[in-house]
Structure formats: structure tokens, C-alpha cells
Short mmCIF file of C-alpha atoms in Angstrom, two decimals:
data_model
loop_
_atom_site.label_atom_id
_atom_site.label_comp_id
_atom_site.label_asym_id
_atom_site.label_seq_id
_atom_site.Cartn_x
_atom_site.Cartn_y
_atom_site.Cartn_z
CA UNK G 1 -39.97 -48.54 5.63
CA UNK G 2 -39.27 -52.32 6.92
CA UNK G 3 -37.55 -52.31 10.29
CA UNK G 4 -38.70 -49.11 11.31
CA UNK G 5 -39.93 -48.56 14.44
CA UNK G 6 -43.27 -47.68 14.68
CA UNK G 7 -43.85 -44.26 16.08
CA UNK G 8 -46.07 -43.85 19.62
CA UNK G 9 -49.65 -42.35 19.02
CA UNK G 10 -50.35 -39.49 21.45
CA UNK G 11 -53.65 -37.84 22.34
CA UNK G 12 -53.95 -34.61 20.90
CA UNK G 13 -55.81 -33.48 24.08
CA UNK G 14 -53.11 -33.02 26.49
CA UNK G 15 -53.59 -31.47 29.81
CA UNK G 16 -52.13 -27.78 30.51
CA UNK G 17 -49.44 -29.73 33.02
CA UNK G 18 -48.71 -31.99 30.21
CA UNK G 19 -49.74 -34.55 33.08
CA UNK G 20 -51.03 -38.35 32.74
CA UNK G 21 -53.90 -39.30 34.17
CA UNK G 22 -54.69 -43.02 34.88
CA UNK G 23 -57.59 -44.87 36.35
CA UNK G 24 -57.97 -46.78 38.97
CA UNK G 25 -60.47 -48.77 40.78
CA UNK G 26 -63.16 -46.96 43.28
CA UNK G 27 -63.33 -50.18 45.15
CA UNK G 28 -62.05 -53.26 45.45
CA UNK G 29 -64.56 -56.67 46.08
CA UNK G 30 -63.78 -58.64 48.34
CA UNK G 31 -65.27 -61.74 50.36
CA UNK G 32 -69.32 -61.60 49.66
CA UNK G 33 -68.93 -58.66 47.53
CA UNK G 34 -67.68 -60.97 44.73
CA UNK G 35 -71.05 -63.43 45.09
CA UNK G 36 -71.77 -66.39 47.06
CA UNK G 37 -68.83 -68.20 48.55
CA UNK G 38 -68.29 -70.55 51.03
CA UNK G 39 -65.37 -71.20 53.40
CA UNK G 40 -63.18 -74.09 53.51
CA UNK G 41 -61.00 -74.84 56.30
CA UNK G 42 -58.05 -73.17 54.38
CA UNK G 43 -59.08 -71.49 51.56
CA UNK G 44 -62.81 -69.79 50.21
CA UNK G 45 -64.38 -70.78 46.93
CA UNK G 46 -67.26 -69.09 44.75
CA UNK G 47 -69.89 -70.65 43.84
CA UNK G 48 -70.23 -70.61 39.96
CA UNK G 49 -74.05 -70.43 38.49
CA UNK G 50 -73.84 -74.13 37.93
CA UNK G 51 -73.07 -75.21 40.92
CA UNK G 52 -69.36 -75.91 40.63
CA UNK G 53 -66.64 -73.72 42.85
CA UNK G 54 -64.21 -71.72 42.15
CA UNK G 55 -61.23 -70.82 44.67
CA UNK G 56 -60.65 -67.15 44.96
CA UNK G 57 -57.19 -65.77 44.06
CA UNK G 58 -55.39 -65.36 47.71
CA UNK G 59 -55.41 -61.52 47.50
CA UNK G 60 -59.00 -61.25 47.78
CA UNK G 61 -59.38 -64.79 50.44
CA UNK G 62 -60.45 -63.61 53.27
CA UNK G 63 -59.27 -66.38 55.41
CA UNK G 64 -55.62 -65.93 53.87
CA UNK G 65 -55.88 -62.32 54.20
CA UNK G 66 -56.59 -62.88 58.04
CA UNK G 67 -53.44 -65.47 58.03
CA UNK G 68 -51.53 -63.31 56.70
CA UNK G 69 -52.54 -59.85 58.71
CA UNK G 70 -51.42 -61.98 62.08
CA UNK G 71 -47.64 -61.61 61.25
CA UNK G 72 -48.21 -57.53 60.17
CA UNK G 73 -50.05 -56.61 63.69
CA UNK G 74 -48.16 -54.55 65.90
CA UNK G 75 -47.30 -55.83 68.96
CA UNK G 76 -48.52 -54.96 72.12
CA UNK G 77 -47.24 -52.77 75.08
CA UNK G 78 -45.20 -55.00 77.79
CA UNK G 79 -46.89 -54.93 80.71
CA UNK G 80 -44.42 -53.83 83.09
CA UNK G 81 -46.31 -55.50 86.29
CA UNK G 82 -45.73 -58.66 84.39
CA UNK G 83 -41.83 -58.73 83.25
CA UNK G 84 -39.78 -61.08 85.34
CA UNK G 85 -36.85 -60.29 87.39
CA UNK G 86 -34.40 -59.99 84.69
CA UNK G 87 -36.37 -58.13 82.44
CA UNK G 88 -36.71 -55.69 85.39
CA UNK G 89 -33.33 -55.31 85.09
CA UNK G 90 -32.85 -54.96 81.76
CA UNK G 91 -35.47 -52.44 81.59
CA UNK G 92 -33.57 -50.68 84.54
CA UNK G 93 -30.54 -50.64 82.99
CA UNK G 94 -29.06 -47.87 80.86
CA UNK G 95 -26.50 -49.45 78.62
CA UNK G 96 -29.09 -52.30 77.32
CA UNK G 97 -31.17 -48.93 76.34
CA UNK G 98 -28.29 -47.56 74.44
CA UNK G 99 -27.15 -50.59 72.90
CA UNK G 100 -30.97 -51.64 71.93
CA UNK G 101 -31.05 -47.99 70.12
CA UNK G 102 -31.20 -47.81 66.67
CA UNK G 103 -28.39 -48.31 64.22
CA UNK G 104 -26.72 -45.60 62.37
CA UNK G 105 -23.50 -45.07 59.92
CA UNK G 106 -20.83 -42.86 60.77
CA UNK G 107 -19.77 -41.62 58.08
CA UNK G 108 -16.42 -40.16 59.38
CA UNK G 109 -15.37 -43.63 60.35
CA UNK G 110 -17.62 -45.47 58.00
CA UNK G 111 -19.14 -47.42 61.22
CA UNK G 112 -22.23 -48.67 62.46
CA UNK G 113 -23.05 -47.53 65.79
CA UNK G 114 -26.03 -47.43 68.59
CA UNK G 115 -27.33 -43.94 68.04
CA UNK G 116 -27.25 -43.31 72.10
CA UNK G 117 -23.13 -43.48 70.76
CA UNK G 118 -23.87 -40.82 68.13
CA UNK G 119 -24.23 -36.92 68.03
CA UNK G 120 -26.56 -35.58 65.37
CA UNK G 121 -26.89 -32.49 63.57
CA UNK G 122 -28.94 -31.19 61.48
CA UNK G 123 -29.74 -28.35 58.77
CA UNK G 124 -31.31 -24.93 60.86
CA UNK G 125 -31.16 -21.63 58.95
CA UNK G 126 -29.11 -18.77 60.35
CA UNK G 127 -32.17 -16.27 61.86
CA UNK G 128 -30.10 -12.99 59.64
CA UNK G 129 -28.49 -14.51 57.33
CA UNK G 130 -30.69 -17.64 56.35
CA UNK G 131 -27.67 -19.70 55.75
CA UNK G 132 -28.15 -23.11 56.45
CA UNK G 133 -26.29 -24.44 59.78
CA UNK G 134 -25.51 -27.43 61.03
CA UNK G 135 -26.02 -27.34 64.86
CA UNK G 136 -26.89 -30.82 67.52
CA UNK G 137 -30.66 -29.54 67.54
CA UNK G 138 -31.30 -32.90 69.58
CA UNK G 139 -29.01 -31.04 72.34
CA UNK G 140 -30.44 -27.81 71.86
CA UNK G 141 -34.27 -28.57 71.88
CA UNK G 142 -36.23 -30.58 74.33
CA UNK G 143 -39.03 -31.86 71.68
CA UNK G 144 -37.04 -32.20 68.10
CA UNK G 145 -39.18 -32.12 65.06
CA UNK G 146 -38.95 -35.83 63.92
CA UNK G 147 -38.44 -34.63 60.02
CA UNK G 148 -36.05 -32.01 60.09
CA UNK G 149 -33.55 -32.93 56.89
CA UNK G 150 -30.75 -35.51 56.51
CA UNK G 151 -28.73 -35.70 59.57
CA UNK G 152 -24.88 -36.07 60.34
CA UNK G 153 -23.94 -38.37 62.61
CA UNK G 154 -20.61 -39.34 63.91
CA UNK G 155 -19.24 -40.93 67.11
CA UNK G 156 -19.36 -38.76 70.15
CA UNK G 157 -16.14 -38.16 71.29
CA UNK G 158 -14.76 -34.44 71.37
CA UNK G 159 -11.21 -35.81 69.33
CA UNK G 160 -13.60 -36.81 66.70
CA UNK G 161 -15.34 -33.58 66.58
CA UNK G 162 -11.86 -31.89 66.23
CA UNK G 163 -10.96 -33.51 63.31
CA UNK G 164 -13.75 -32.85 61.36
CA UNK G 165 -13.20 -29.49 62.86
CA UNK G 166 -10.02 -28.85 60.64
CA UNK G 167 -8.98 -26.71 58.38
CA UNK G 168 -9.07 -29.26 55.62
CA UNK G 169 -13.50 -29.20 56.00
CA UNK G 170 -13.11 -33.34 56.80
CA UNK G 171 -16.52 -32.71 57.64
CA UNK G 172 -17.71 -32.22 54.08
CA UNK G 173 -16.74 -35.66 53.62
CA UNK G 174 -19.21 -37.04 56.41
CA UNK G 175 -22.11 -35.54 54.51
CA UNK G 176 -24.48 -37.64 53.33
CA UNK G 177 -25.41 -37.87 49.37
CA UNK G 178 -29.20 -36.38 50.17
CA UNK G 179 -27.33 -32.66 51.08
CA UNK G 180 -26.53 -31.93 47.12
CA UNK G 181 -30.04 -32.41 46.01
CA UNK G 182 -31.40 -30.86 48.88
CA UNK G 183 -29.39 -27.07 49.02
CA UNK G 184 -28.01 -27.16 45.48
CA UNK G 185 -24.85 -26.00 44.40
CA UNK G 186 -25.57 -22.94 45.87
CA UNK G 187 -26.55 -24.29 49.61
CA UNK G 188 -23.42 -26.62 49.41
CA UNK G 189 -21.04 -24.03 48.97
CA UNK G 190 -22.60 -21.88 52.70
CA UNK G 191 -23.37 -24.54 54.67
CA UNK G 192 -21.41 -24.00 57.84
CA UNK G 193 -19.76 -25.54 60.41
CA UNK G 194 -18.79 -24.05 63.58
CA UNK G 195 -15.44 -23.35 64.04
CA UNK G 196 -15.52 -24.05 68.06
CA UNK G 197 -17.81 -27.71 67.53
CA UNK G 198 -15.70 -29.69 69.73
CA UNK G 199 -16.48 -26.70 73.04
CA UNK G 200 -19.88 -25.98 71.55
CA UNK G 201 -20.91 -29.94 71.60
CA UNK G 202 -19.57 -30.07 74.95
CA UNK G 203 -21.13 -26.69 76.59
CA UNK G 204 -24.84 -28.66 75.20
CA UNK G 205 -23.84 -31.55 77.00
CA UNK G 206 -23.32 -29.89 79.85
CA UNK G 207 -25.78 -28.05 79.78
CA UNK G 208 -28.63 -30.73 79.29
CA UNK G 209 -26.66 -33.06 82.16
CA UNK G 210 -26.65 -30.48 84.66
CA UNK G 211 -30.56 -29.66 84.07
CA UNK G 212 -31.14 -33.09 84.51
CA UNK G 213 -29.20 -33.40 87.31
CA UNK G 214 -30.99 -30.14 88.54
CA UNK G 215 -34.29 -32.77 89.63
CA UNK G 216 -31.98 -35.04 91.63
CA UNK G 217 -30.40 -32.25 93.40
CA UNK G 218 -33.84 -30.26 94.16
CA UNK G 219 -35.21 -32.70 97.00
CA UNK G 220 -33.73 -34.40 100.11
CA UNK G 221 -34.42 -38.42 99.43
CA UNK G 222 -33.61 -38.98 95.95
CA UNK G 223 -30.09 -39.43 96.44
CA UNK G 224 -28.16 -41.34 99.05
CA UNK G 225 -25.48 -39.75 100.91
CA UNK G 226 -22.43 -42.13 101.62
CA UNK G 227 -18.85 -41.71 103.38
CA UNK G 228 -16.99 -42.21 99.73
CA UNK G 229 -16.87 -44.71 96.59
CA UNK G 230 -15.12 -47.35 98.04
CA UNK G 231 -16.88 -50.72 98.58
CA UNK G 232 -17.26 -50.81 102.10
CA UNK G 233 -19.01 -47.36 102.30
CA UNK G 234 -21.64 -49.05 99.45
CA UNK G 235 -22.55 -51.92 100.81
CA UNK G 236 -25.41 -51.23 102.89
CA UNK G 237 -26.83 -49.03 99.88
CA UNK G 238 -29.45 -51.60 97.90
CA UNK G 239 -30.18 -50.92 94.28
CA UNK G 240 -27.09 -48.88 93.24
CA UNK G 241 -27.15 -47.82 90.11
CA UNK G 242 -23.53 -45.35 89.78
CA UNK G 243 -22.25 -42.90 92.30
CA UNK G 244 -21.88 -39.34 91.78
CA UNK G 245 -19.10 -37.98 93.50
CA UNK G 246 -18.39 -33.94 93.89
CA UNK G 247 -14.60 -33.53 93.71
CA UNK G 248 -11.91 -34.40 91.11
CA UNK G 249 -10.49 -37.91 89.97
CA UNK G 250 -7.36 -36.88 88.12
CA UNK G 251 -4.45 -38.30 89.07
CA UNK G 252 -0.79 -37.06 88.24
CA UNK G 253 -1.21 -38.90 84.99
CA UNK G 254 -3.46 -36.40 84.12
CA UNK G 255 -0.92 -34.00 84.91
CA UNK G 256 1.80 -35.51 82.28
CA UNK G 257 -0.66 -36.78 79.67
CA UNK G 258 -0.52 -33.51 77.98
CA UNK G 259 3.65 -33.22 77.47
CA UNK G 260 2.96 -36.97 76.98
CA UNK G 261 0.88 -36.12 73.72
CA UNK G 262 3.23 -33.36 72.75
CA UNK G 263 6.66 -35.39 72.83
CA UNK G 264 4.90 -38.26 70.90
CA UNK G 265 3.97 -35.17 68.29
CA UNK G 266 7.12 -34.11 68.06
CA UNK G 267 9.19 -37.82 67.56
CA UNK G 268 6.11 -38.21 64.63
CA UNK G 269 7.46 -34.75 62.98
CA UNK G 270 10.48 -35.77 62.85
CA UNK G 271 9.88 -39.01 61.58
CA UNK G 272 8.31 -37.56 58.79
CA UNK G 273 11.30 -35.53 58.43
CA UNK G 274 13.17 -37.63 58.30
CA UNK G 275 11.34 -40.42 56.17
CA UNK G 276 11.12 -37.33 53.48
CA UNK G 277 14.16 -36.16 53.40
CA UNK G 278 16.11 -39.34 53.49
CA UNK G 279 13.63 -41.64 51.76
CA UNK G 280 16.02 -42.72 48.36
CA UNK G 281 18.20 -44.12 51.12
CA UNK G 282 15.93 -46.67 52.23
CA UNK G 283 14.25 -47.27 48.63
CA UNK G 284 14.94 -50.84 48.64
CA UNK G 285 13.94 -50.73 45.22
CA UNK G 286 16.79 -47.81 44.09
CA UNK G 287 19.56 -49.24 47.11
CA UNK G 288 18.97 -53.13 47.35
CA UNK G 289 20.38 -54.81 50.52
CA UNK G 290 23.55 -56.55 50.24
CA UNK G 291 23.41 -60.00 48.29
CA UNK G 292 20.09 -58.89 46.79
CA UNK G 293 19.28 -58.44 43.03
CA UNK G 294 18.31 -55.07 41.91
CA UNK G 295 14.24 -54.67 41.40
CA UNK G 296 13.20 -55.06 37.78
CA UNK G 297 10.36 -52.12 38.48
CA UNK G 298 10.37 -48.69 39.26
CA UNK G 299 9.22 -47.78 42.83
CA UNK G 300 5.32 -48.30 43.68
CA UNK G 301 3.47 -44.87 44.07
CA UNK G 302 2.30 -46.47 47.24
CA UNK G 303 5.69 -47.37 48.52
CA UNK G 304 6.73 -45.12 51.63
CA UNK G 305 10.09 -45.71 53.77
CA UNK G 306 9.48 -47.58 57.13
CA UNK G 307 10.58 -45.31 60.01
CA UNK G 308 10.48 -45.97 63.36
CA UNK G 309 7.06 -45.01 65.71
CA UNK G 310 5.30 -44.87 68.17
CA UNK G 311 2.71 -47.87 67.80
CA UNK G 312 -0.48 -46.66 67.65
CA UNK G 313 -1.82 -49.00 70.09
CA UNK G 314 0.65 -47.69 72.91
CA UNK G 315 -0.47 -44.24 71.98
CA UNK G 316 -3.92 -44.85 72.00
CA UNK G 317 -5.12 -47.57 74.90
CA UNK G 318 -8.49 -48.64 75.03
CA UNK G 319 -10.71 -45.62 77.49
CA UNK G 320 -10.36 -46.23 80.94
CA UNK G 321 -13.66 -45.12 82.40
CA UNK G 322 -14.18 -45.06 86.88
CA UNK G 323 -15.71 -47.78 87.82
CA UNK G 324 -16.32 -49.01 91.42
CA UNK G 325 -17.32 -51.95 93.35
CA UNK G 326 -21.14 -52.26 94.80
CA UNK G 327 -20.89 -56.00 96.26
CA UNK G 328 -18.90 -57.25 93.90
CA UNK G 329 -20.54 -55.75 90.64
CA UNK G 330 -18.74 -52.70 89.17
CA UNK G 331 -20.86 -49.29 89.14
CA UNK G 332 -20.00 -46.19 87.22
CA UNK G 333 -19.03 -43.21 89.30
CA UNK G 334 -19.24 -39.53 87.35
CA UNK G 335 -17.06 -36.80 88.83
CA UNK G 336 -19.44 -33.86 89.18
CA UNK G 337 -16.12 -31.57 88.88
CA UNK G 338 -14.29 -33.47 85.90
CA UNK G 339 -17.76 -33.72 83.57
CA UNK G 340 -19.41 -30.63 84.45
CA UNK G 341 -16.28 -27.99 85.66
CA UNK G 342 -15.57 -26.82 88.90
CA UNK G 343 -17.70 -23.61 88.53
CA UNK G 344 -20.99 -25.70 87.26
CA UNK G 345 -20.38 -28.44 90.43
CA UNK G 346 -20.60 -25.75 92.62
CA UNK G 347 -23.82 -24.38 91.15
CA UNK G 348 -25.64 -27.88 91.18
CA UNK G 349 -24.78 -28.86 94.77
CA UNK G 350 -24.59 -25.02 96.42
CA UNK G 351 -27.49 -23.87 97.84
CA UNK G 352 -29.46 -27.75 98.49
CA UNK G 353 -29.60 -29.90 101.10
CA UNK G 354 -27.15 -32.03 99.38
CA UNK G 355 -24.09 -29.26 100.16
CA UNK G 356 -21.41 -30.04 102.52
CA UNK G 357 -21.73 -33.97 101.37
CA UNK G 358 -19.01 -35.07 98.66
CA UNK G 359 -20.62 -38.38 97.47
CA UNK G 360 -23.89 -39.81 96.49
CA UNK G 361 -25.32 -42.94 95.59
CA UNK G 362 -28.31 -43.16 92.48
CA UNK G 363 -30.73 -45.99 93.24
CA UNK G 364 -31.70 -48.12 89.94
CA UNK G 365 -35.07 -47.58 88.83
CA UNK G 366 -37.15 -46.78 85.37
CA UNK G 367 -36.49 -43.02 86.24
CA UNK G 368 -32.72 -43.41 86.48
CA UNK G 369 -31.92 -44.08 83.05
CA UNK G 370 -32.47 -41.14 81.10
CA UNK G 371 -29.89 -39.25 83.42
CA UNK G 372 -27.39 -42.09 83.43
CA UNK G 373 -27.37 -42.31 79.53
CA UNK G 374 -26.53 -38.35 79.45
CA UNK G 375 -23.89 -39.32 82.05
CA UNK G 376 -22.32 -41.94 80.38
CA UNK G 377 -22.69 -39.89 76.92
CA UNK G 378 -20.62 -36.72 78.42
CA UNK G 379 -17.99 -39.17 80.09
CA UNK G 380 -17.34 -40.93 76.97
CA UNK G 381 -17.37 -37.37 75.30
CA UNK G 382 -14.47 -36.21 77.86
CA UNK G 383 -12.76 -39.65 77.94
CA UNK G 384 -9.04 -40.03 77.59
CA UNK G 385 -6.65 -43.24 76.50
CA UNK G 386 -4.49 -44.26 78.92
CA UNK G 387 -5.63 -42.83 81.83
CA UNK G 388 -6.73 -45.15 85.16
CA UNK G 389 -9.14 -42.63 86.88
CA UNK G 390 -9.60 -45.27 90.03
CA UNK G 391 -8.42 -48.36 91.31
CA UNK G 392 -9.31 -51.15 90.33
#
């Protein structure tokens, strides 16, 4: 019939799999495989029967191959006896390591982040029940298997964890597309999520800071004892890298911020109340103000009253984090007692020949930074808005 299409031809032998087979090349020529050539200053050519040349196609010219292969090498080691001053410092310092980490979506707040600013779980079957789990097994596990399923990743802070921590499963939302494919409708509907993340999170960070703390602690030398954080007591220390202090730095702030938080909670219920209760009274589109037409539209399903609030940037300040001055350069300082608990502190420090001293000095080097970054990664877990922890 005209115009019809014409149907495919298939082989009537057919493999039990139903599977294609194609062929491909055993080897590829290249260079003198393909015959005699000779090599310009940019390009090779083949050298045809009668004499004439031919240029070879640039996938199989050597010296474009060998052009090209210079921009794919990998690059070499630094050598560290070589770097300069600055880079010495750069590779001694901990927050150019986090920040040069790689970059990774948080899905939660649908931001790209360092990773070092990240926690990240992953799938791990329950060992009775074989539910699938998602615990921080870069916390839990000194060597993590590099392919261990999609991971979720979200800024680590524990008010984040708590909200994807509620009731309404925000956490579900955080998952990435790769977890529906990968458990089915099935897996999807027993994945769980630990009711007590935000304390669990924080116990692991604990728990890894304080064993590598544990090293510091073991041997007289590695630390340097001083008279307290202020900058007078630092100044003969060279090389300071933060300052670990055993004792608290809450102030009464601390004390208040609590009933702060709960009286701001309370004026924000009542707005709502309020807003709900009374909200055809300030429908400008049902009650126009005086000397105002009356809206040709019904009200937007958008629209909501404007009450009176707190603003959100007076209720949540940028972190204040302790800081102090080592001639004239601000150090971080970590309260042993605040970050790890009173009971933990006591553990480190009790029983070395660091006990009876209240404050310590770390010394920047190449070994300093892996403890620093779980330092600063548990103090920006624990960190609250609005609260100056030291003098500045």
C-alpha cells in the first residue's frame, strides 16, 4: 500500500536473552601501524603508493594525540619542601581546607555548601530487621566505603536537624530522586529516620572530637599551657593556631536566651491568632480604607493579613562564635565544657599531665587541622544567634 511504512526485517535467530550483539574493532591502527608516514612539524601524513601524502585524520595523529594528552595528565603531588610561605599557611590552615572541599546541595535549604559544612547519611540496613536506615556512617566509621548509596546531606547545625526531625517527615523532602529507584515503593515506605537525630548527630560528634582530642591530651609537649585566653597571656606563644580552654563560656545571656525563645513563641501564636481569627477585618480587599474604591477582584488565595512580628533578623542574628586575640589576629577558642559536657571534659583532661591547668594553646601545623575542622564542625553544630560568648 503507498505510504506505508515499511516493516523492520529481524533475524530469525535470536539469542535466548533476546540480546544484540554488535561488533567492534579488536584493534585500532595507529601511527606506523597504518603504513609509512612521516612527521611534520604539526601534523603526520601517509605516504600514498605514488608518492603523494596524505594527512591522517587527528584521532589517529600521533603528534595531536600527544598535544592533546598534555591538558588530560594529572597533575603532580606539591612538594611540600617547596611551597612558599603563604602556601604554608594555607596548607596549615583549617578553614581554607573546608572551604576548598567539595561542593554539595542541600536539599533542605536548596543550597550549595562546602561539604566540611555538611552532615551525610547514608542507607545501612537494620542488623534484625533489614530495614534500610539512614544513619551519619561518616561519623560512625573511621574508613567509609566510598560507594555506599545516594547520600543526604544538609547543613550541620542541630536546629536544622530538628526540623527535619518533625512530625511532618520534612526529611522525606530532602531525599534525593535516586532513593525511589533504588528501594522501590516498598523501601520508600520503611526507610527510617531516627526520632532523637538532632542528640544522636551530636553524641557522634562528640564522640569522634573527644577521640581526637584523646592524642593531644596523651603526652606532655603537644599542647601549651598558658595563664588564660586573653592577649597578653598569648603573646609569647608562636604559631597559635586556637586555644582550648577547660571551663564554661556562657554568660547570663545564656541564662535568658531560653525564656527569650519562648516569649517570642508565644507573641508568634498569638499573632496567628489573631491574624486568623480577625483576618476579614483587615481584608483590604472586603473593608477598603477610607477614600479608597472597593477592589474589582475577589481576595488572592495568597493574600494573608499583615500582623505585627518579631523581625526575623532580630530573632535570628548572625552566630557569634569565641574568638580571641593572638597579636592582633583573632584565634578560635573551643570550650572543652560547652562542646563536649562537663562529664566528657573531665574524662579528657582527668588523669594526664594536662589536669589542674584550665587553658591550652594548639600550635599550627599540617597535624592540627584535622582536629580543628572537627572543632569548628561541633561548635557550629552547638552554635546559638545572638549570643557574644567573649569580648571582643
Amino acid at each position: 500500500m503507498p505510504g506505508r511504512p515499511v516493516p523492520r526485517v529481524r533475524s530469525c535467530l535470536r539469542s535466548p536473552n533476546n540480546a544484540q550483539y554488535r561488533a567492534h574493532a579488536t584493534k585500532v591502527l595507529r601511527g606506523d601501524d597504518l603504513g609509512p608516514v612521516v612527521q611534520g612539524e604539526h601534523q603526520t601524513f601517509r605516504v600514498r603508493n605514488d608518492g603523494s601524502k596524505l594527512p591522517l585524520p587527528p584521532v589517529l595523529d600521533p603528534i595531536v594525540v600527544a598535544q592533546r594528552s598534555r591538558w588530560k595528565q594529572h597533575k603532580a603531588q606539591p612538594d611540600v619542601a617547596s611551597f612558599t610561605p603563604f602556601q604554608k599557611k594555607m596548607w596549615e590552615n583549617p578553614y581554607a581546607h573546608a572551604l576548598a572541599s567539595p561542593i554539595r546541595i542541600d536539599r533542605s535549604l536548596s543550597t550549595l555548601l562546602p561539604s566540611a559544612l555538611l552532615l551525610t547519611l547514608h542507607l545501612k540496613p537494620h542488623p534484625t530487621t533489614l530495614e534500610p536506615w539512614l544513619l551519619p556512617l561518616s561519623l560512625s566509621t573511621p574508613n567509609p566505603p566510598k560507594h555506599h548509596g545516594p547520600p543526604l546531606r544538609f547543613l550541620a547545625h542541630k536546629h536544622n536537624a530538628a526540623h527535619l526531625t518533625t512530625r511532618k517527615e520534612v526529611w522525606k523532602k530532602a531525599l534525593s530522586a535516586r532513593y525511589a529507584p533504588l528501594l522501590g515503593p516498598r523501601g520508600m515506605a520503611q526507610l527510617v529516620w531516627r526520632k532523637d537525630m538532632p542528640e544522636f548527630l551530636l553524641g557522634m560528634l562528640r564522640a569522634r572530637a573527644e577521640d581526637k582530642l584523646g592524642w593531644w591530651f596523651k603526652w606532655r609537649g603537644r599542647l601549651i599551657p598558658v595563664a588564660s585566653p586573653a592577649p597578653e597571656h598569648l603573646a609569647d606563644v608562636d604559631d597559635a593556631a586556637c586555644v582550648l580552654l577547660y571551663g564554661s563560656l556562657r554568660t547570663r545571656a545564656d541564662a535568658v536566651l531560653a525564656e527569650a525563645n519562648a516569649i517570642v513563641a508565644e507573641a508568634d501564636r498569638s499573632a496567628a491568632y489573631y491574624r486568623a481569627g480577625f483576618a476579614k477585618y483587615f481584608d483590604t480587599h472586603v473593608r477598603p480604607p477610607p477614600n479608597q474604591p472597593r477592589a474589582t477582584h475577589y481576595t488572592p488565595a495568597w493574600f494573608e493579613p499583615l500582623v505585627p512580628r518579631l523581625a526575623p533578623r532580630a530573632q535570628f542574628p548572625p552566630l557569634e562564635f569565641p574568638t580571641t586575640r593572638w597579636r592582633g589576629r583573632k584565634v578560635a577558642m573551643y570550650s572543652l565544657t560547652d562542646m563536649l559536657g562537663a562529664e566528657r571534659a573531665a574524662a579528657l583532661v582527668g588523669g594526664t599531665q594536662y589536669e589542674g591547668e584550665a587553658c591550652w594553646v594548639m600550635k599550627r601545623g599540617r597535624q592540627t587541622v584535622g582536629v580543628e575542622m572537627l572543632l569548628g564542625q561541633l561548635q557550629s553544630y552547638l552554635a546559638e544567634p545572638g549570643v557574644v560568648w567573649w569580648p571582643r
